Amino acid sequence: MQFAKRLQSLQSNVFADMDRAKAVALAAGQQVIDLSLGSSDLPAEAHVIEAIAQSLGDRSTHGYLLFNGTQEFREAAANWYEQKFGVKVDPQTEVLPLIGSQEGTAHLPLAILNPGDFALLLDPGYPSHAGGVYLASGQIYPMPLRVENAFLPVFADIPAPVLAQSRMMVLSYPHNPTAAIAPLSFFQEAVAFCQQHNLVLVHDFPYVDLVFQETEKWADSSPNFKSLVPSILQADPDKSVSIEFFTLSKSYNMGGFRIGYAIGNPQLINALRQVKAAVDFNQYRGILNGAIAALTGPQSGVKSAVATFQQRRDAFITAFHRTGWNVSIPQATMYIWAKLPSPWSQNSIEFCTQLVKQTGVAASPGAGFGKSGEGYVRFALVHEPPLLETAVERIAQFLH
């Protein structure tokens, strides 16, 4: 058989590589503490599960769900955004349900890029951002994220010939894997840059709620602003060039339910809808009913989840500092982005491979997120503090 050349660019995946390494460690008898995958171990709230459960007995929910049938969900999403960010959203033309935000970032390039066009991506960045560009036969220009720039890209460094061939830019703050956050002023700069160069501005926004309280200095002074970090639509309220993706996987612990949505420029929403129509129908209506319950119901579960991850972060960081590894303290997300010590400072893949092999602790190598991720390792805070502290003890033994 002969396969498409685009598959060659999809052969390497940081999560798949670590999954194989974990399997080898398990086969060798290691007790694996998996900190490699950012899948929340916390449960969805009871009122969300109840809404889904009640849907199961309703025969009207068992058929295909077309766009018009998602109206109630789109209205809930639009209201959630308006309450959180003070941005008006039209649920009919500016909202599209998604099978998680990853579907949006993977499919949107098919609607924007012609073969050979450039997409400007964060480096390091989430792997599906690159995967969508490769599926569209586009080219990637990686925008390096460096600690001296607070892990924000420098738009002035993008070469003019690349800009001339570029059609889209993808941002994502709070950021996976570096856990960096971005102020509204940065997004305003990004919007102006994309308007100037006729670029579509894509913002992947899964960690909007996983922000810790000491980050309040980032909040806007507007009384309508109820988030500690800004939306790209606050910098582009007319939605001139922007589209934003949100998932209920992180805020509402609904990763396995695969539910999210896109909000933004009506033309971009319609273009993504056209691609989506060729690939799938929508999810089971009961899942959307659960998502409506999450977005419109009590938000105490979100606050509880944030407090849990903050407690885990503090325990993990404190344990690391006791060992002499002065890992930076993140202000958001469920990740620790740690600069590797010598002799592993330029070999993150070998570090993670040997770590899981010798200790059972699984982490994600920084190089798996892009060239500029080399020299770092990402730990996901998906276990309770005692197990996280055990992981640090094993890591310390491995390093010494």
Tab-separated table of C-alpha atoms in Angstrom:
chain	number	residue	atom	x	y	z
A	1	MET	CA	0.000	0.000	0.000
A	2	GLN	CA	1.012	3.611	-0.540
A	3	PHE	CA	0.064	6.237	2.032
A	4	ALA	CA	-0.164	10.014	1.880
A	5	LYS	CA	3.055	11.921	2.499
A	6	ARG	CA	1.306	13.998	5.192
A	7	LEU	CA	1.388	10.965	7.501
A	8	GLN	CA	5.172	11.314	7.751
A	9	SER	CA	4.718	14.510	9.763
A	10	LEU	CA	2.306	12.806	12.173
A	11	GLN	CA	4.497	9.851	13.148
A	12	SER	CA	5.993	11.436	16.282
A	13	ASN	CA	3.737	12.244	19.232
A	14	VAL	CA	4.985	13.017	22.716
A	15	PHE	CA	2.069	11.270	24.408
A	16	ALA	CA	2.314	8.130	22.258
A	17	ASP	CA	6.076	7.927	22.831
A	18	MET	CA	5.672	8.152	26.589
A	19	ASP	CA	2.815	5.641	26.504
A	20	ARG	CA	5.188	3.079	25.020
A	21	ALA	CA	7.830	3.868	27.652
A	22	LYS	CA	5.230	3.462	30.425
A	23	ALA	CA	4.190	0.084	29.020
A	24	VAL	CA	7.807	-1.117	29.106
A	25	ALA	CA	8.169	0.047	32.735
A	26	LEU	CA	4.942	-1.708	33.756
A	27	ALA	CA	6.058	-4.916	32.045
A	28	ALA	CA	9.307	-4.728	34.032
A	29	GLY	CA	7.327	-4.555	37.294
A	30	GLN	CA	7.611	-0.838	38.022
A	31	GLN	CA	4.861	0.925	39.989
A	32	VAL	CA	4.166	3.779	37.566
A	33	ILE	CA	3.277	7.260	38.806
A	34	ASP	CA	1.992	8.853	35.629
A	35	LEU	CA	2.610	12.601	35.467
A	36	SER	CA	2.890	12.680	31.674
A	37	LEU	CA	-0.718	13.292	30.596
A	38	GLY	CA	-2.821	16.332	31.520
A	39	SER	CA	-6.020	14.363	32.059
A	40	SER	CA	-7.743	15.495	35.250
A	41	ASP	CA	-8.300	12.766	37.838
A	42	LEU	CA	-11.119	14.798	39.432
A	43	PRO	CA	-14.763	13.818	38.783
A	44	ALA	CA	-17.400	15.819	36.941
A	45	GLU	CA	-19.937	17.470	39.238
A	46	ALA	CA	-23.020	15.513	40.332
A	47	HIS	CA	-25.513	17.895	38.669
A	48	VAL	CA	-23.665	17.442	35.355
A	49	ILE	CA	-23.791	13.648	35.572
A	50	GLU	CA	-27.471	13.813	36.546
A	51	ALA	CA	-28.332	15.867	33.461
A	52	ILE	CA	-26.643	13.285	31.247
A	53	ALA	CA	-28.259	10.393	33.111
A	54	GLN	CA	-31.734	11.862	32.707
A	55	SER	CA	-31.142	12.229	28.977
A	56	LEU	CA	-30.517	8.515	28.516
A	57	GLY	CA	-34.155	7.627	29.082
A	58	ASP	CA	-35.365	10.262	26.629
A	59	ARG	CA	-35.755	8.570	23.231
A	60	SER	CA	-35.688	11.945	21.465
A	61	THR	CA	-31.993	12.248	22.336
A	62	HIS	CA	-30.996	9.012	20.592
A	63	GLY	CA	-30.846	10.244	17.001
A	64	TYR	CA	-28.438	12.392	15.011
A	65	LEU	CA	-27.961	15.885	16.384
A	66	LEU	CA	-27.752	18.580	13.705
A	67	PHE	CA	-26.748	22.214	14.147
A	68	ASN	CA	-30.219	23.557	14.931
A	69	GLY	CA	-30.548	21.000	17.705
A	70	THR	CA	-27.559	22.548	19.493
A	71	GLN	CA	-29.273	25.932	19.964
A	72	GLU	CA	-29.695	25.631	23.759
A	73	PHE	CA	-26.040	24.685	24.184
A	74	ARG	CA	-24.871	27.562	21.988
A	75	GLU	CA	-26.975	29.985	24.010
A	76	ALA	CA	-25.465	28.669	27.250
A	77	ALA	CA	-21.953	29.070	25.814
A	78	ALA	CA	-22.671	32.625	24.625
A	79	ASN	CA	-24.122	33.626	28.004
A	80	TRP	CA	-21.155	32.076	29.835
A	81	TYR	CA	-18.767	34.190	27.739
A	82	GLU	CA	-20.753	37.371	28.175
A	83	GLN	CA	-20.870	36.931	31.957
A	84	LYS	CA	-17.190	36.017	32.218
A	85	PHE	CA	-15.644	38.520	29.818
A	86	GLY	CA	-18.269	41.171	29.108
A	87	VAL	CA	-18.146	40.311	25.387
A	88	LYS	CA	-21.419	40.086	23.444
A	89	VAL	CA	-21.765	36.830	21.496
A	90	ASP	CA	-24.396	35.823	18.913
A	91	PRO	CA	-25.216	32.144	19.595
A	92	GLN	CA	-26.579	31.691	16.067
A	93	THR	CA	-23.545	32.853	14.064
A	94	GLU	CA	-20.602	33.094	16.494
A	95	VAL	CA	-20.695	29.764	18.398
A	96	LEU	CA	-19.987	26.208	17.199
A	97	PRO	CA	-20.013	23.044	19.353
A	98	LEU	CA	-16.821	20.991	19.166
A	99	ILE	CA	-15.614	17.562	20.221
A	100	GLY	CA	-13.150	19.262	22.588
A	101	SER	CA	-10.989	22.239	21.628
A	102	GLN	CA	-8.481	19.861	20.006
A	103	GLU	CA	-10.992	19.195	17.237
A	104	GLY	CA	-11.125	22.916	16.553
A	105	THR	CA	-7.385	23.442	16.404
A	106	ALA	CA	-6.949	20.336	14.223
A	107	HIS	CA	-9.748	21.092	11.742
A	108	LEU	CA	-9.580	24.882	11.385
A	109	PRO	CA	-6.386	24.837	9.256
A	110	LEU	CA	-8.332	22.843	6.640
A	111	ALA	CA	-10.613	25.863	6.282
A	112	ILE	CA	-7.825	28.471	6.148
A	113	LEU	CA	-4.637	27.065	4.625
A	114	ASN	CA	-3.848	26.156	1.058
A	115	PRO	CA	-0.886	23.795	0.477
A	116	GLY	CA	2.339	25.618	1.280
A	117	ASP	CA	0.777	28.388	3.354
A	118	PHE	CA	2.418	29.121	6.715
A	119	ALA	CA	0.879	28.924	10.151
A	120	LEU	CA	2.653	30.727	13.001
A	121	LEU	CA	2.721	28.422	16.024
A	122	LEU	CA	4.086	28.648	19.556
A	123	ASP	CA	7.290	26.688	20.178
A	124	PRO	CA	6.935	24.815	22.486
A	125	GLY	CA	3.245	24.227	21.922
A	126	TYR	CA	0.467	21.674	22.055
A	127	PRO	CA	1.064	18.903	19.441
A	128	SER	CA	-2.410	19.033	17.827
A	129	HIS	CA	-1.764	22.620	16.726
A	130	ALA	CA	0.994	21.347	14.455
A	131	GLY	CA	-0.964	18.240	13.471
A	132	GLY	CA	-3.813	20.295	12.033
A	133	VAL	CA	-1.415	22.318	9.901
A	134	TYR	CA	0.242	19.169	8.553
A	135	LEU	CA	-3.173	17.672	7.689
A	136	ALA	CA	-3.884	20.821	5.661
A	137	SER	CA	-0.502	20.471	3.858
A	138	GLY	CA	0.625	23.762	5.378
A	139	GLN	CA	4.025	24.836	6.626
A	140	ILE	CA	4.872	25.747	10.212
A	141	TYR	CA	6.902	28.698	11.382
A	142	PRO	CA	7.702	28.105	15.076
A	143	MET	CA	7.662	31.227	17.257
A	144	PRO	CA	10.205	30.505	20.023
A	145	LEU	CA	9.059	30.999	23.624
A	146	ARG	CA	11.933	31.944	25.920
A	147	VAL	CA	11.990	32.476	29.654
A	148	GLU	CA	13.529	35.951	29.245
A	149	ASN	CA	10.394	36.965	27.292
A	150	ALA	CA	8.032	35.424	29.883
A	151	PHE	CA	7.345	32.647	27.339
A	152	LEU	CA	5.597	35.102	24.989
A	153	PRO	CA	6.492	35.208	21.260
A	154	VAL	CA	8.234	38.222	19.746
A	155	PHE	CA	6.264	39.117	16.630
A	156	ALA	CA	9.011	41.400	15.306
A	157	ASP	CA	11.300	38.369	14.909
A	158	ILE	CA	9.073	36.715	12.277
A	159	PRO	CA	10.819	37.038	8.870
A	160	ALA	CA	9.046	39.117	6.236
A	161	PRO	CA	9.079	36.330	3.586
A	162	VAL	CA	7.349	33.996	6.075
A	163	LEU	CA	4.750	36.634	6.923
A	164	ALA	CA	4.011	37.090	3.237
A	165	GLN	CA	3.040	33.402	3.020
A	166	SER	CA	1.285	33.188	6.409
A	167	ARG	CA	-2.459	32.810	6.844
A	168	MET	CA	-2.925	32.133	10.545
A	169	MET	CA	-1.383	32.479	14.009
A	170	VAL	CA	-2.179	30.155	16.931
A	171	LEU	CA	-1.801	31.332	20.532
A	172	SER	CA	-2.748	29.616	23.793
A	173	TYR	CA	-2.569	31.301	27.209
A	174	PRO	CA	-2.528	30.110	29.950
A	175	HIS	CA	-0.019	28.028	28.077
A	176	ASN	CA	0.584	24.312	27.795
A	177	PRO	CA	3.321	23.257	28.452
A	178	THR	CA	5.091	26.287	29.998
A	179	ALA	CA	2.137	27.356	32.244
A	180	ALA	CA	2.801	30.991	31.237
A	181	ILE	CA	-0.004	33.563	31.240
A	182	ALA	CA	-0.443	36.596	28.994
A	183	PRO	CA	-1.817	40.071	29.790
A	184	LEU	CA	-4.529	41.791	27.778
A	185	SER	CA	-1.909	44.162	26.347
A	186	PHE	CA	-0.162	41.201	24.687
A	187	PHE	CA	-3.422	40.070	23.081
A	188	GLN	CA	-4.073	43.612	21.872
A	189	GLU	CA	-0.636	43.593	20.242
A	190	ALA	CA	-1.400	40.207	18.662
A	191	VAL	CA	-4.748	41.392	17.272
A	192	ALA	CA	-3.167	44.527	15.767
A	193	PHE	CA	-0.356	42.429	14.245
A	194	CYS	CA	-2.804	39.956	12.688
A	195	GLN	CA	-5.011	42.748	11.360
A	196	GLN	CA	-1.956	44.406	9.783
A	197	HIS	CA	-0.770	41.199	8.114
A	198	ASN	CA	-4.187	39.735	7.227
A	199	LEU	CA	-3.812	36.719	9.532
A	200	VAL	CA	-6.495	34.668	11.233
A	201	LEU	CA	-5.842	34.749	14.991
A	202	VAL	CA	-6.643	31.482	16.760
A	203	HIS	CA	-6.639	31.278	20.551
A	204	ASP	CA	-6.795	27.869	22.258
A	205	PHE	CA	-8.169	28.591	25.740
A	206	PRO	CA	-8.627	25.357	27.741
A	207	TYR	CA	-7.072	26.660	30.976
A	208	VAL	CA	-9.173	29.813	31.388
A	209	ASP	CA	-10.249	28.755	34.898
A	210	LEU	CA	-7.134	26.931	36.118
A	211	VAL	CA	-5.511	30.132	37.328
A	212	PHE	CA	-4.328	30.612	40.890
A	213	GLN	CA	-5.448	33.481	43.098
A	214	GLU	CA	-2.092	35.256	43.269
A	215	THR	CA	-2.660	36.027	39.576
A	216	GLU	CA	-5.331	38.639	40.367
A	217	LYS	CA	-3.033	41.427	39.192
A	218	TRP	CA	-3.778	40.291	35.614
A	219	ALA	CA	-7.514	40.903	35.946
A	220	ASP	CA	-9.127	43.769	34.055
A	221	SER	CA	-10.741	46.558	36.087
A	222	SER	CA	-14.065	46.166	34.262
A	223	PRO	CA	-16.908	45.135	36.589
A	224	ASN	CA	-18.065	42.694	33.890
A	225	PHE	CA	-14.731	40.868	33.901
A	226	LYS	CA	-14.966	37.714	36.020
A	227	SER	CA	-11.843	35.894	34.868
A	228	LEU	CA	-8.290	36.229	36.179
A	229	VAL	CA	-6.938	35.963	32.618
A	230	PRO	CA	-8.221	37.683	29.453
A	231	SER	CA	-9.993	36.271	26.423
A	232	ILE	CA	-8.674	37.114	22.964
A	233	LEU	CA	-12.141	38.532	22.243
A	234	GLN	CA	-11.574	41.301	24.783
A	235	ALA	CA	-8.737	42.472	22.556
A	236	ASP	CA	-10.885	41.957	19.450
A	237	PRO	CA	-14.480	42.649	20.596
A	238	ASP	CA	-15.607	43.143	16.987
A	239	LYS	CA	-14.249	39.637	16.236
A	240	SER	CA	-12.489	41.055	13.193
A	241	VAL	CA	-9.826	38.323	12.894
A	242	SER	CA	-10.219	36.102	15.960
A	243	ILE	CA	-11.627	32.746	16.979
A	244	GLU	CA	-11.278	31.167	20.422
A	245	PHE	CA	-11.621	27.534	21.499
A	246	PHE	CA	-12.852	26.424	24.908
A	247	THR	CA	-13.195	22.919	26.307
A	248	LEU	CA	-15.048	21.654	29.364
A	249	SER	CA	-12.261	19.099	29.928
A	250	LYS	CA	-10.267	21.171	32.420
A	251	SER	CA	-12.680	23.573	34.127
A	252	TYR	CA	-15.427	20.974	34.563
A	253	ASN	CA	-13.422	17.698	34.582
A	254	MET	CA	-15.272	16.436	31.503
A	255	GLY	CA	-12.306	15.324	29.391
A	256	GLY	CA	-13.790	11.945	28.509
A	257	PHE	CA	-17.072	13.496	27.390
A	258	ARG	CA	-15.283	15.398	24.580
A	259	ILE	CA	-17.240	18.630	24.614
A	260	GLY	CA	-16.096	22.145	23.817
A	261	TYR	CA	-16.939	25.011	21.502
A	262	ALA	CA	-15.568	27.738	19.261
A	263	ILE	CA	-16.535	31.402	19.627
A	264	GLY	CA	-15.498	34.171	17.286
A	265	ASN	CA	-15.651	35.717	13.827
A	266	PRO	CA	-18.851	34.518	12.073
A	267	GLN	CA	-17.033	33.763	8.806
A	268	LEU	CA	-14.482	31.613	10.627
A	269	ILE	CA	-17.236	29.854	12.573
A	270	ASN	CA	-19.084	29.110	9.325
A	271	ALA	CA	-15.900	27.868	7.618
A	272	LEU	CA	-15.130	25.521	10.513
A	273	ARG	CA	-18.748	24.369	10.467
A	274	GLN	CA	-18.355	23.423	6.794
A	275	VAL	CA	-15.296	21.301	7.553
A	276	LYS	CA	-16.991	19.742	10.552
A	277	ALA	CA	-20.080	18.860	8.481
A	278	ALA	CA	-17.895	16.746	6.191
A	279	VAL	CA	-16.361	14.867	9.129
A	280	ASP	CA	-19.037	14.267	11.772
A	281	PHE	CA	-22.384	15.094	13.289
A	282	ASN	CA	-22.477	16.502	16.800
A	283	GLN	CA	-22.115	14.556	20.038
A	284	TYR	CA	-24.936	12.744	21.752
A	285	ARG	CA	-27.498	15.306	22.920
A	286	GLY	CA	-27.195	14.056	26.504
A	287	ILE	CA	-23.556	15.192	26.612
A	288	LEU	CA	-24.618	18.663	25.503
A	289	ASN	CA	-27.274	18.626	28.232
A	290	GLY	CA	-24.529	17.870	30.749
A	291	ALA	CA	-22.436	20.705	29.337
A	292	ILE	CA	-25.386	23.101	29.630
A	293	ALA	CA	-25.748	22.076	33.283
A	294	ALA	CA	-22.028	22.736	33.804
A	295	LEU	CA	-22.064	26.181	32.189
A	296	THR	CA	-25.315	27.400	33.754
A	297	GLY	CA	-25.241	25.616	37.120
A	298	PRO	CA	-23.248	26.165	40.342
A	299	GLN	CA	-19.589	27.051	39.720
A	300	SER	CA	-18.380	25.873	43.128
A	301	GLY	CA	-16.895	22.757	41.534
A	302	VAL	CA	-14.638	24.900	39.345
A	303	LYS	CA	-13.351	26.787	42.373
A	304	SER	CA	-12.808	23.515	44.227
A	305	ALA	CA	-10.816	22.065	41.312
A	306	VAL	CA	-8.606	25.169	41.137
A	307	ALA	CA	-7.969	24.966	44.897
A	308	THR	CA	-7.058	21.282	44.527
A	309	PHE	CA	-4.525	21.947	41.772
A	310	GLN	CA	-3.060	24.862	43.709
A	311	GLN	CA	-2.598	22.617	46.747
A	312	ARG	CA	-0.924	19.986	44.565
A	313	ARG	CA	1.286	22.585	42.916
A	314	ASP	CA	2.452	23.897	46.284
A	315	ALA	CA	3.172	20.406	47.644
A	316	PHE	CA	5.065	19.376	44.486
A	317	ILE	CA	7.122	22.566	44.291
A	318	THR	CA	7.953	22.487	48.025
A	319	ALA	CA	9.135	18.886	47.714
A	320	PHE	CA	11.296	19.773	44.706
A	321	HIS	CA	12.843	22.754	46.454
A	322	ARG	CA	13.783	20.515	49.386
A	323	THR	CA	15.826	18.390	46.979
A	324	GLY	CA	17.669	21.448	45.632
A	325	TRP	CA	15.883	21.536	42.263
A	326	ASN	CA	14.518	25.104	42.244
A	327	VAL	CA	11.596	24.599	39.908
A	328	SER	CA	9.676	27.742	38.926
A	329	ILE	CA	6.231	28.246	40.479
A	330	PRO	CA	3.481	28.368	37.805
A	331	GLN	CA	0.614	30.846	38.074
A	332	ALA	CA	-1.821	28.711	36.073
A	333	THR	CA	-2.656	25.305	34.500
A	334	MET	CA	-2.123	21.841	35.950
A	335	TYR	CA	1.533	21.637	34.906
A	336	ILE	CA	5.035	22.182	36.211
A	337	TRP	CA	7.503	23.253	33.494
A	338	ALA	CA	10.923	22.480	34.915
A	339	LYS	CA	14.337	23.317	33.476
A	340	LEU	CA	16.395	20.139	33.467
A	341	PRO	CA	19.624	19.968	35.463
A	342	SER	CA	22.921	18.737	34.077
A	343	PRO	CA	23.648	16.220	32.533
A	344	TRP	CA	20.136	16.135	31.060
A	345	SER	CA	19.911	19.812	30.091
A	346	GLN	CA	19.797	19.053	26.347
A	347	ASN	CA	18.306	15.559	26.339
A	348	SER	CA	14.779	15.670	27.701
A	349	ILE	CA	13.603	12.567	25.834
A	350	GLU	CA	16.371	10.391	27.282
A	351	PHE	CA	15.716	11.891	30.728
A	352	CYS	CA	12.041	10.910	30.609
A	353	THR	CA	12.770	7.493	29.108
A	354	GLN	CA	15.317	6.615	31.786
A	355	LEU	CA	13.237	8.171	34.565
A	356	VAL	CA	10.210	5.988	33.919
A	357	LYS	CA	12.379	2.945	33.300
A	358	GLN	CA	14.331	3.286	36.553
A	359	THR	CA	11.753	4.859	38.888
A	360	GLY	CA	8.301	4.417	37.349
A	361	VAL	CA	7.737	8.191	37.281
A	362	ALA	CA	6.404	9.214	33.861
A	363	ALA	CA	6.777	12.795	32.607
A	364	SER	CA	6.642	14.526	29.223
A	365	PRO	CA	9.908	15.601	27.564
A	366	GLY	CA	10.049	19.248	26.593
A	367	ALA	CA	11.425	18.383	23.153
A	368	GLY	CA	8.135	16.639	22.390
A	369	PHE	CA	6.405	20.039	22.379
A	370	GLY	CA	8.842	21.653	19.945
A	371	LYS	CA	12.502	22.514	19.418
A	372	SER	CA	12.418	25.332	21.975
A	373	GLY	CA	11.089	22.914	24.590
A	374	GLU	CA	14.383	21.055	24.726
A	375	GLY	CA	16.026	21.330	28.110
A	376	TYR	CA	12.702	21.184	29.970
A	377	VAL	CA	10.349	18.547	31.318
A	378	ARG	CA	6.601	18.826	31.995
A	379	PHE	CA	4.948	17.247	35.015
A	380	ALA	CA	1.123	17.032	35.214
A	381	LEU	CA	-0.397	17.475	38.684
A	382	VAL	CA	-2.906	14.656	38.302
A	383	HIS	CA	-2.374	12.886	41.640
A	384	GLU	CA	-2.879	13.757	45.303
A	385	PRO	CA	0.005	15.438	47.229
A	386	PRO	CA	1.324	12.278	48.977
A	387	LEU	CA	1.833	10.520	45.643
A	388	LEU	CA	3.344	13.663	44.102
A	389	GLU	CA	5.814	13.832	46.999
A	390	THR	CA	6.678	10.159	46.460
A	391	ALA	CA	7.336	10.962	42.802
A	392	VAL	CA	9.722	13.764	43.786
A	393	GLU	CA	11.582	11.417	46.138
A	394	ARG	CA	12.072	8.943	43.294
A	395	ILE	CA	13.201	11.712	40.928
A	396	ALA	CA	15.710	12.947	43.526
A	397	GLN	CA	17.133	9.442	43.880
A	398	PHE	CA	17.361	9.141	40.102
A	399	LEU	CA	19.281	12.446	39.827
A	400	HIS	CA	21.718	11.537	42.555
